[in-house]
mmCIF file of C-alpha atoms and ligand atoms in Angstrom:
data_model
loop_
_atom_site.group_PDB
_atom_site.id
_atom_site.type_symbol
_atom_site.label_atom_id
_atom_site.label_comp_id
_atom_site.label_asym_id
_atom_site.label_seq_id
_atom_site.Cartn_x
_atom_site.Cartn_y
_atom_site.Cartn_z
ATOM 1 C CA MET A 254 87.614 99.398 55.402
ATOM 2 C CA ALA A 255 87.656 101.622 58.441
ATOM 3 C CA GLU A 256 84.849 100.938 60.907
ATOM 4 C CA ILE A 257 82.646 103.340 62.867
ATOM 5 C CA ILE A 258 82.561 101.838 66.356
ATOM 6 C CA GLY A 259 80.237 104.392 67.916
ATOM 7 C CA GLY A 260 79.190 107.975 68.290
ATOM 8 C CA LEU A 261 79.294 110.228 71.319
ATOM 9 C CA GLY A 262 77.596 113.571 71.744
ATOM 10 C CA THR A 263 78.758 116.068 74.320
ATOM 11 C CA SER A 264 78.636 119.694 75.412
ATOM 12 C CA HIS A 265 81.878 121.644 74.991
ATOM 13 C CA VAL A 266 81.384 124.501 77.481
ATOM 14 C CA PRO A 267 84.692 126.379 77.999
ATOM 15 C CA SER A 268 84.221 126.668 81.781
ATOM 16 C CA ILE A 269 84.707 122.867 81.909
ATOM 17 C CA ALA A 270 88.267 123.455 80.708
ATOM 18 C CA ALA A 271 88.723 126.234 83.259
ATOM 19 C CA ALA A 272 87.481 123.921 86.033
ATOM 20 C CA ILE A 273 90.068 121.280 85.027
ATOM 21 C CA ASP A 274 92.854 123.878 84.783
ATOM 22 C CA LYS A 275 92.044 125.254 88.243
ATOM 23 C CA GLY A 276 91.874 121.781 89.840
ATOM 24 C CA LEU A 277 88.155 122.127 90.625
ATOM 25 C CA ALA A 278 86.967 118.839 89.090
ATOM 26 C CA ASP A 279 86.548 117.177 92.512
ATOM 27 C CA THR A 280 84.709 120.049 94.171
ATOM 28 C CA ALA A 281 81.067 119.686 95.194
ATOM 29 C CA GLU A 282 80.060 121.999 92.353
ATOM 30 C CA TRP A 283 81.830 120.098 89.567
ATOM 31 C CA LYS A 284 82.106 116.463 90.703
ATOM 32 C CA PRO A 285 78.565 115.436 89.669
ATOM 33 C CA PHE A 286 79.268 116.757 86.190
ATOM 34 C CA PHE A 287 82.645 115.066 85.741
ATOM 35 C CA ASP A 288 81.464 111.783 87.328
ATOM 36 C CA GLY A 289 78.867 111.542 84.586
ATOM 37 C CA TYR A 290 81.683 111.207 82.050
ATOM 38 C CA LEU A 291 83.393 108.239 83.714
ATOM 39 C CA PRO A 292 81.408 105.716 81.604
ATOM 40 C CA ALA A 293 82.582 107.530 78.464
ATOM 41 C CA ARG A 294 86.211 107.426 79.634
ATOM 42 C CA GLN A 295 85.783 103.683 80.278
ATOM 43 C CA TRP A 296 84.081 103.198 76.901
ATOM 44 C CA MET A 297 87.106 104.742 75.181
ATOM 45 C CA LEU A 298 89.484 102.496 77.162
ATOM 46 C CA ASP A 299 87.412 99.420 76.285
ATOM 47 C CA HIS A 300 86.967 100.227 72.569
ATOM 48 C CA LYS A 301 90.310 101.911 71.807
ATOM 49 C CA PRO A 302 89.400 103.965 68.726
ATOM 50 C CA ASP A 303 92.285 104.905 66.424
ATOM 51 C CA ILE A 304 90.697 108.050 65.002
ATOM 52 C CA ALA A 305 88.145 110.551 66.349
ATOM 53 C CA VAL A 306 86.183 112.533 63.771
ATOM 54 C CA VAL A 307 85.206 115.601 65.798
ATOM 55 C CA ILE A 308 82.293 117.742 64.621
ATOM 56 C CA PHE A 309 82.444 121.149 66.309
ATOM 57 C CA ASN A 310 82.160 124.854 65.716
ATOM 58 C CA ASP A 311 84.870 127.423 66.019
ATOM 59 C CA HIS A 312 83.871 130.352 68.269
ATOM 60 C CA GLY A 313 85.583 133.304 66.596
ATOM 61 C CA ASN A 314 89.042 131.907 67.393
ATOM 62 C CA ALA A 315 90.401 130.179 64.264
ATOM 63 C CA PHE A 316 87.984 132.119 62.024
ATOM 64 C CA PHE A 317 86.540 135.520 62.801
ATOM 65 C CA LEU A 318 83.331 137.195 61.687
ATOM 66 C CA ASP A 319 84.987 138.529 58.522
ATOM 67 C CA LYS A 320 85.331 134.996 57.094
ATOM 68 C CA ILE A 321 83.308 132.037 58.358
ATOM 69 C CA PRO A 322 83.148 128.819 56.345
ATOM 70 C CA THR A 323 79.843 126.964 56.611
ATOM 71 C CA LEU A 324 81.832 123.705 56.544
ATOM 72 C CA ALA A 325 85.578 123.167 56.997
ATOM 73 C CA VAL A 326 87.778 120.070 57.359
ATOM 74 C CA GLY A 327 91.304 119.834 58.752
ATOM 75 C CA VAL A 328 93.910 117.909 56.750
ATOM 76 C CA ALA A 329 96.940 118.751 58.895
ATOM 77 C CA ASP A 330 99.458 116.503 60.646
ATOM 78 C CA SER A 331 98.874 118.344 63.878
ATOM 79 C CA TYR A 332 96.443 120.847 65.414
ATOM 80 C CA PRO A 333 97.647 123.134 68.209
ATOM 81 C CA PRO A 334 95.148 124.034 70.958
ATOM 82 C CA ILE A 335 94.328 127.708 70.484
ATOM 83 C CA ASP A 336 94.863 130.277 73.220
ATOM 84 C CA GLU A 337 91.411 131.822 73.710
ATOM 85 C CA GLY A 338 92.724 134.706 75.768
ATOM 86 C CA TRP A 339 93.416 133.128 79.151
ATOM 87 C CA GLY A 340 96.925 132.028 78.178
ATOM 88 C CA PRO A 341 98.218 128.760 76.744
ATOM 89 C CA ARG A 342 96.732 125.575 78.229
ATOM 90 C CA ALA A 343 98.812 122.552 79.283
ATOM 91 C CA LEU A 344 97.455 120.376 76.490
ATOM 92 C CA PRO A 345 99.465 118.428 73.924
ATOM 93 C CA ASP A 346 98.850 119.191 70.249
ATOM 94 C CA PHE A 347 96.241 116.991 68.578
ATOM 95 C CA ALA A 348 97.765 114.630 66.007
ATOM 96 C CA GLY A 349 95.953 114.651 62.669
ATOM 97 C CA ALA A 350 95.046 111.695 60.460
ATOM 98 C CA ARG A 351 96.217 113.501 57.345
ATOM 99 C CA ASP A 352 95.762 110.923 54.578
ATOM 100 C CA PHE A 353 92.451 109.743 56.012
ATOM 101 C CA SER A 354 91.293 113.394 56.224
ATOM 102 C CA TRP A 355 92.134 113.953 52.551
ATOM 103 C CA HIS A 356 90.113 110.853 51.687
ATOM 104 C CA LEU A 357 87.132 112.256 53.604
ATOM 105 C CA VAL A 358 87.488 115.599 51.795
ATOM 106 C CA ASP A 359 87.620 113.829 48.438
ATOM 107 C CA GLN A 360 84.500 111.815 49.232
ATOM 108 C CA LEU A 361 82.663 114.858 50.582
ATOM 109 C CA VAL A 362 83.280 116.711 47.323
ATOM 110 C CA GLU A 363 82.355 113.611 45.315
ATOM 111 C CA ASN A 364 79.032 113.671 47.176
ATOM 112 C CA HIS A 365 78.415 117.403 46.693
ATOM 113 C CA PHE A 366 79.675 118.767 50.018
ATOM 114 C CA ASP A 367 82.355 121.401 49.353
ATOM 115 C CA PRO A 368 84.315 122.205 52.519
ATOM 116 C CA LEU A 369 87.024 124.746 53.180
ATOM 117 C CA VAL A 370 90.151 122.557 53.389
ATOM 118 C CA CYS A 371 92.499 123.565 56.238
ATOM 119 C CA ARG A 372 96.172 122.573 55.995
ATOM 120 C CA GLU A 373 96.776 124.602 59.141
ATOM 121 C CA LEU A 374 94.278 124.970 61.941
ATOM 122 C CA GLU A 375 94.290 125.860 65.611
ATOM 123 C CA VAL A 376 91.403 124.313 67.528
ATOM 124 C CA ASP A 377 89.389 125.967 70.303
ATOM 125 C CA HIS A 378 87.306 124.652 73.214
ATOM 126 C CA GLY A 379 84.854 123.088 70.739
ATOM 127 C CA LEU A 380 87.415 120.295 70.195
ATOM 128 C CA GLN A 381 89.630 120.655 73.282
ATOM 129 C CA VAL A 382 86.884 120.124 75.871
ATOM 130 C CA PRO A 383 85.361 116.935 74.394
ATOM 131 C CA MET A 384 88.851 115.439 74.067
ATOM 132 C CA GLU A 385 89.644 116.209 77.714
ATOM 133 C CA LEU A 386 86.287 114.860 78.862
ATOM 134 C CA PHE A 387 86.718 111.591 76.984
ATOM 135 C CA PHE A 388 90.481 111.039 77.297
ATOM 136 C CA GLY A 389 91.617 113.034 80.346
ATOM 137 C CA ARG A 390 95.003 114.723 80.248
ATOM 138 C CA PRO A 391 97.393 112.259 78.594
ATOM 139 C CA GLU A 392 100.905 113.277 77.538
ATOM 140 C CA VAL A 393 99.959 112.147 74.040
ATOM 141 C CA TRP A 394 96.342 111.860 72.877
ATOM 142 C CA PRO A 395 95.487 108.179 72.290
ATOM 143 C CA VAL A 396 93.639 108.951 69.020
ATOM 144 C CA GLN A 397 94.316 110.948 65.893
ATOM 145 C CA VAL A 398 91.683 113.554 65.079
ATOM 146 C CA VAL A 399 89.847 114.825 62.029
ATOM 147 C CA PRO A 400 88.395 118.258 62.852
ATOM 148 C CA ILE A 401 85.156 118.997 60.987
ATOM 149 C CA LEU A 402 83.939 122.523 61.627
ATOM 150 C CA VAL A 403 80.365 123.697 61.108
ATOM 151 C CA ASN A 404 79.299 127.322 61.299
ATOM 152 C CA THR A 405 76.804 127.643 64.127
ATOM 153 C CA ILE A 406 77.702 131.159 65.256
ATOM 154 C CA GLN A 407 76.693 133.471 62.412
ATOM 155 C CA TYR A 408 73.426 133.085 60.541
ATOM 156 C CA PRO A 409 72.599 131.447 58.219
ATOM 157 C CA ILE A 410 73.713 128.213 59.850
ATOM 158 C CA PRO A 411 73.188 124.953 57.915
ATOM 159 C CA THR A 412 69.911 123.051 58.202
ATOM 160 C CA PRO A 413 69.412 119.998 60.439
ATOM 161 C CA GLN A 414 68.673 117.863 57.371
ATOM 162 C CA ARG A 415 71.966 118.958 55.803
ATOM 163 C CA MET A 416 73.826 117.886 58.941
ATOM 164 C CA TRP A 417 72.176 114.478 58.803
ATOM 165 C CA ASP A 418 73.105 114.117 55.136
ATOM 166 C CA LEU A 419 76.684 115.078 55.977
ATOM 167 C CA GLY A 420 76.744 112.264 58.513
ATOM 168 C CA ARG A 421 75.514 109.751 55.938
ATOM 169 C CA VAL A 422 78.193 110.827 53.465
ATOM 170 C CA LEU A 423 80.873 110.656 56.153
ATOM 171 C CA ARG A 424 79.839 107.121 56.974
ATOM 172 C CA GLY A 425 80.243 106.044 53.352
ATOM 173 C CA ALA A 426 83.578 107.857 53.159
ATOM 174 C CA ILE A 427 84.894 106.243 56.331
ATOM 175 C CA GLU A 428 83.770 102.791 55.254
ATOM 176 C CA SER A 429 85.433 103.188 51.856
ATOM 177 C CA TRP A 430 88.884 103.863 53.390
ATOM 178 C CA ALA A 431 91.357 101.130 52.534
ATOM 179 C CA THR A 432 92.748 100.230 55.960
ATOM 180 C CA HIS A 433 91.042 99.034 59.116
ATOM 181 C CA GLU A 434 91.119 101.847 61.667
ATOM 182 C CA LYS A 435 88.457 102.042 64.356
ATOM 183 C CA VAL A 436 86.714 105.399 64.116
ATOM 184 C CA VAL A 437 84.581 107.164 66.718
ATOM 185 C CA ILE A 438 82.426 110.149 65.784
ATOM 186 C CA LEU A 439 82.128 112.974 68.317
ATOM 187 C CA GLY A 440 79.247 115.422 67.903
ATOM 188 C CA THR A 441 79.739 118.462 70.123
ATOM 189 C CA GLY A 442 77.903 121.561 71.314
ATOM 190 C CA GLY A 443 74.782 122.423 73.308
ATOM 191 C CA LEU A 444 72.791 121.530 75.139
ATOM 192 C CA SER A 445 70.305 124.383 75.634
ATOM 193 C CA HIS A 446 71.907 127.769 76.161
ATOM 194 C CA GLN A 447 71.717 131.372 75.096
ATOM 195 C CA LEU A 448 74.619 133.663 75.910
ATOM 196 C CA GLN A 449 73.178 136.925 74.622
ATOM 197 C CA GLY A 450 70.103 139.132 74.269
ATOM 198 C CA SER A 451 66.954 139.244 76.347
ATOM 199 C CA ARG A 452 66.945 135.440 76.839
ATOM 200 C CA ALA A 453 70.583 135.276 78.040
ATOM 201 C CA GLY A 454 70.811 132.449 80.580
ATOM 202 C CA PHE A 455 67.956 130.490 78.968
ATOM 203 C CA ILE A 456 68.056 126.732 79.714
ATOM 204 C CA ASN A 457 65.361 124.203 78.712
ATOM 205 C CA ARG A 458 65.899 121.140 80.914
ATOM 206 C CA GLN A 459 62.867 119.296 79.598
ATOM 207 C CA ALA A 460 63.935 119.654 75.957
ATOM 208 C CA ASP A 461 67.532 118.709 76.853
ATOM 209 C CA ARG A 462 66.437 115.506 78.584
ATOM 210 C CA ALA A 463 64.153 114.643 75.683
ATOM 211 C CA TRP A 464 67.026 115.209 73.245
ATOM 212 C CA LEU A 465 69.326 112.871 75.177
ATOM 213 C CA ALA A 466 66.637 110.179 75.337
ATOM 214 C CA GLU A 467 65.531 110.485 71.710
ATOM 215 C CA ILE A 468 68.586 111.326 69.625
ATOM 216 C CA GLY A 469 69.425 107.614 69.437
ATOM 217 C CA PRO A 470 66.019 105.969 68.791
ATOM 218 C CA HIS A 471 63.994 108.861 67.320
ATOM 219 C CA PRO A 472 66.200 111.343 65.480
ATOM 220 C CA ASP A 473 63.507 112.048 62.843
ATOM 221 C CA LYS A 474 61.675 114.646 64.895
ATOM 222 C CA TYR A 475 64.916 116.639 65.196
ATOM 223 C CA LEU A 476 65.462 116.551 61.442
ATOM 224 C CA ALA A 477 61.990 117.930 60.881
ATOM 225 C CA MET A 478 62.693 120.977 63.088
ATOM 226 C CA SER A 479 63.717 124.209 61.374
ATOM 227 C CA ARG A 480 66.773 126.225 62.382
ATOM 228 C CA GLU A 481 64.425 128.722 64.001
ATOM 229 C CA ASP A 482 62.840 125.888 66.010
ATOM 230 C CA TYR A 483 66.292 125.020 67.371
ATOM 231 C CA VAL A 484 66.814 128.608 68.515
ATOM 232 C CA GLU A 485 63.348 128.701 70.064
ATOM 233 C CA VAL A 486 63.629 125.360 71.893
ATOM 234 C CA PHE A 487 67.355 125.219 72.734
ATOM 235 C CA GLY A 488 68.435 128.898 72.640
ATOM 236 C CA SER A 489 70.507 130.758 70.067
ATOM 237 C CA GLU A 490 73.742 128.931 70.986
ATOM 238 C CA GLY A 491 71.883 125.726 71.841
ATOM 239 C CA ALA A 492 71.427 125.470 68.078
ATOM 240 C CA GLU A 493 74.954 123.986 68.202
ATOM 241 C CA LEU A 494 73.056 120.721 68.734
ATOM 242 C CA ILE A 495 72.634 120.389 64.974
ATOM 243 C CA MET A 496 76.218 119.044 65.028
ATOM 244 C CA TRP A 497 75.070 115.981 66.970
ATOM 245 C CA LEU A 498 72.958 115.149 63.915
ATOM 246 C CA VAL A 499 76.150 114.646 61.895
ATOM 247 C CA MET A 500 77.263 112.080 64.458
ATOM 248 C CA ARG A 501 73.838 110.403 64.568
ATOM 249 C CA GLY A 502 73.555 110.414 60.764
ATOM 250 C CA ALA A 503 76.891 108.601 60.508
ATOM 251 C CA LEU A 504 75.568 105.699 62.595
ATOM 252 C CA SER A 505 73.224 102.959 61.470
ATOM 253 C CA GLU A 506 69.459 103.370 61.429
ATOM 254 C CA THR A 507 69.101 101.491 64.698
ATOM 255 C CA VAL A 508 71.433 102.333 67.542
ATOM 256 C CA ARG A 509 71.762 101.431 71.189
ATOM 257 C CA THR A 510 72.007 104.195 73.788
ATOM 258 C CA VAL A 511 74.744 102.858 76.060
ATOM 259 C CA HIS A 512 74.761 105.773 78.496
ATOM 260 C CA SER A 513 73.568 109.324 78.863
ATOM 261 C CA HIS A 514 74.199 112.022 81.418
ATOM 262 C CA TYR A 515 72.703 115.449 82.106
ATOM 263 C CA CYS A 516 73.687 118.258 84.451
ATOM 264 C CA ALA A 517 72.258 121.786 84.625
ATOM 265 C CA PRO A 518 73.247 124.449 85.021
ATOM 266 C CA VAL A 519 76.892 124.154 83.997
ATOM 267 C CA SER A 520 78.058 127.712 83.524
ATOM 268 C CA MET A 521 75.032 129.119 81.664
ATOM 269 C CA THR A 522 74.080 125.872 79.915
ATOM 270 C CA GLY A 523 72.361 122.559 80.164
ATOM 271 C CA ALA A 524 75.270 120.132 79.738
ATOM 272 C CA GLY A 525 75.017 116.542 78.642
ATOM 273 C CA MET A 526 76.502 113.536 76.957
ATOM 274 C CA VAL A 527 75.329 110.409 75.196
ATOM 275 C CA ILE A 528 77.116 107.231 74.032
ATOM 276 C CA LEU A 529 75.575 105.473 71.007
ATOM 277 C CA GLU A 530 76.599 102.205 69.392
ATOM 278 C CA ASN A 531 75.384 100.752 66.113
ATOM 279 C CA ALA A 532 72.864 98.015 66.798
ATOM 280 C CA VAL A 533 74.060 94.602 65.652
ATOM 281 C CA ALA A 534 72.903 93.978 62.062
ATOM 282 C CA GLY A 535 69.461 92.410 62.009
ATOM 283 C CA SER A 536 68.587 93.347 65.583
HETATM 284 C C1 DHB B 253 79.736 128.805 76.488
HETATM 285 C C2 DHB B 253 80.405 128.756 75.264
HETATM 286 C C3 DHB B 253 80.150 127.737 74.379
HETATM 287 O O1 DHB B 253 80.818 127.645 73.213
HETATM 288 C C4 DHB B 253 79.225 126.762 74.660
HETATM 289 O O2 DHB B 253 79.016 125.825 73.717
HETATM 290 C C5 DHB B 253 78.551 126.802 75.853
HETATM 291 C C6 DHB B 253 78.807 127.825 76.768
HETATM 292 C C7 DHB B 253 80.025 129.891 77.457
HETATM 293 O O3 DHB B 253 80.817 130.781 77.142
HETATM 294 O O4 DHB B 253 79.488 129.835 78.571
HETATM 295 FE FE1 FE B 254 79.983 126.331 71.821
#
């Protein structure tokens, strides 16, 4: 069986990509942010996952407002990074884990999740930025990816409980795969931000810090929150945080928080990251 070796949550703010592209990562403004990711880069080097299951939302790039799937899964051999309007980025394509992805789709449907199945898919900053933060700029990405896209941009978005349940089903699906790949789950989005309306620029540092501290040991309170609560507490786009619940739901009941990092403001957001590992059975 394939094994889930851990879960990482991270923001995916597009200005992070712009900072890397412009060579600003070592500037006084950006260094504290990027330094916070060094433990995650080291964790990846130490644990060497084979496959990253990346939970993210498209931002009107692969899908537009005319057609938005609530849930979509990529089953391609390769996913090109999408040009979001600033020109092509110097990133290699992301290799897909095609057969493994089809197995996940089959098991999702078996367990009453019915995704849009994407044989072709370009991926935006929701996947690009986490991959760059965790793996740098290699010539070839060291992991294959399974993109899992959740609608968080046009209401109604799915419920927190549904995201948790999706994580549980993914765990069973991953563990029922025949061969022995090491799988890491990446939950992306957030933290608090609102890009529009009268609360544009809203950041809730206290709630962000609480989220980072509690998503490992006490996820229940975040399952009990409604979608409206997420908008209220984290901002309309901060509701992207529901995708971290997929990652958390895929891990065991008890987890260890290996590292967390918070920086605000980054662009117009609170930005953060957490590394979670399954607690050893019985501990
Ligand atoms: C921005 C966009 C995002 O998708 C996000 O998650 C955070 C910030 C932005 O445009 O600033
Ligand atoms: Fe986003």
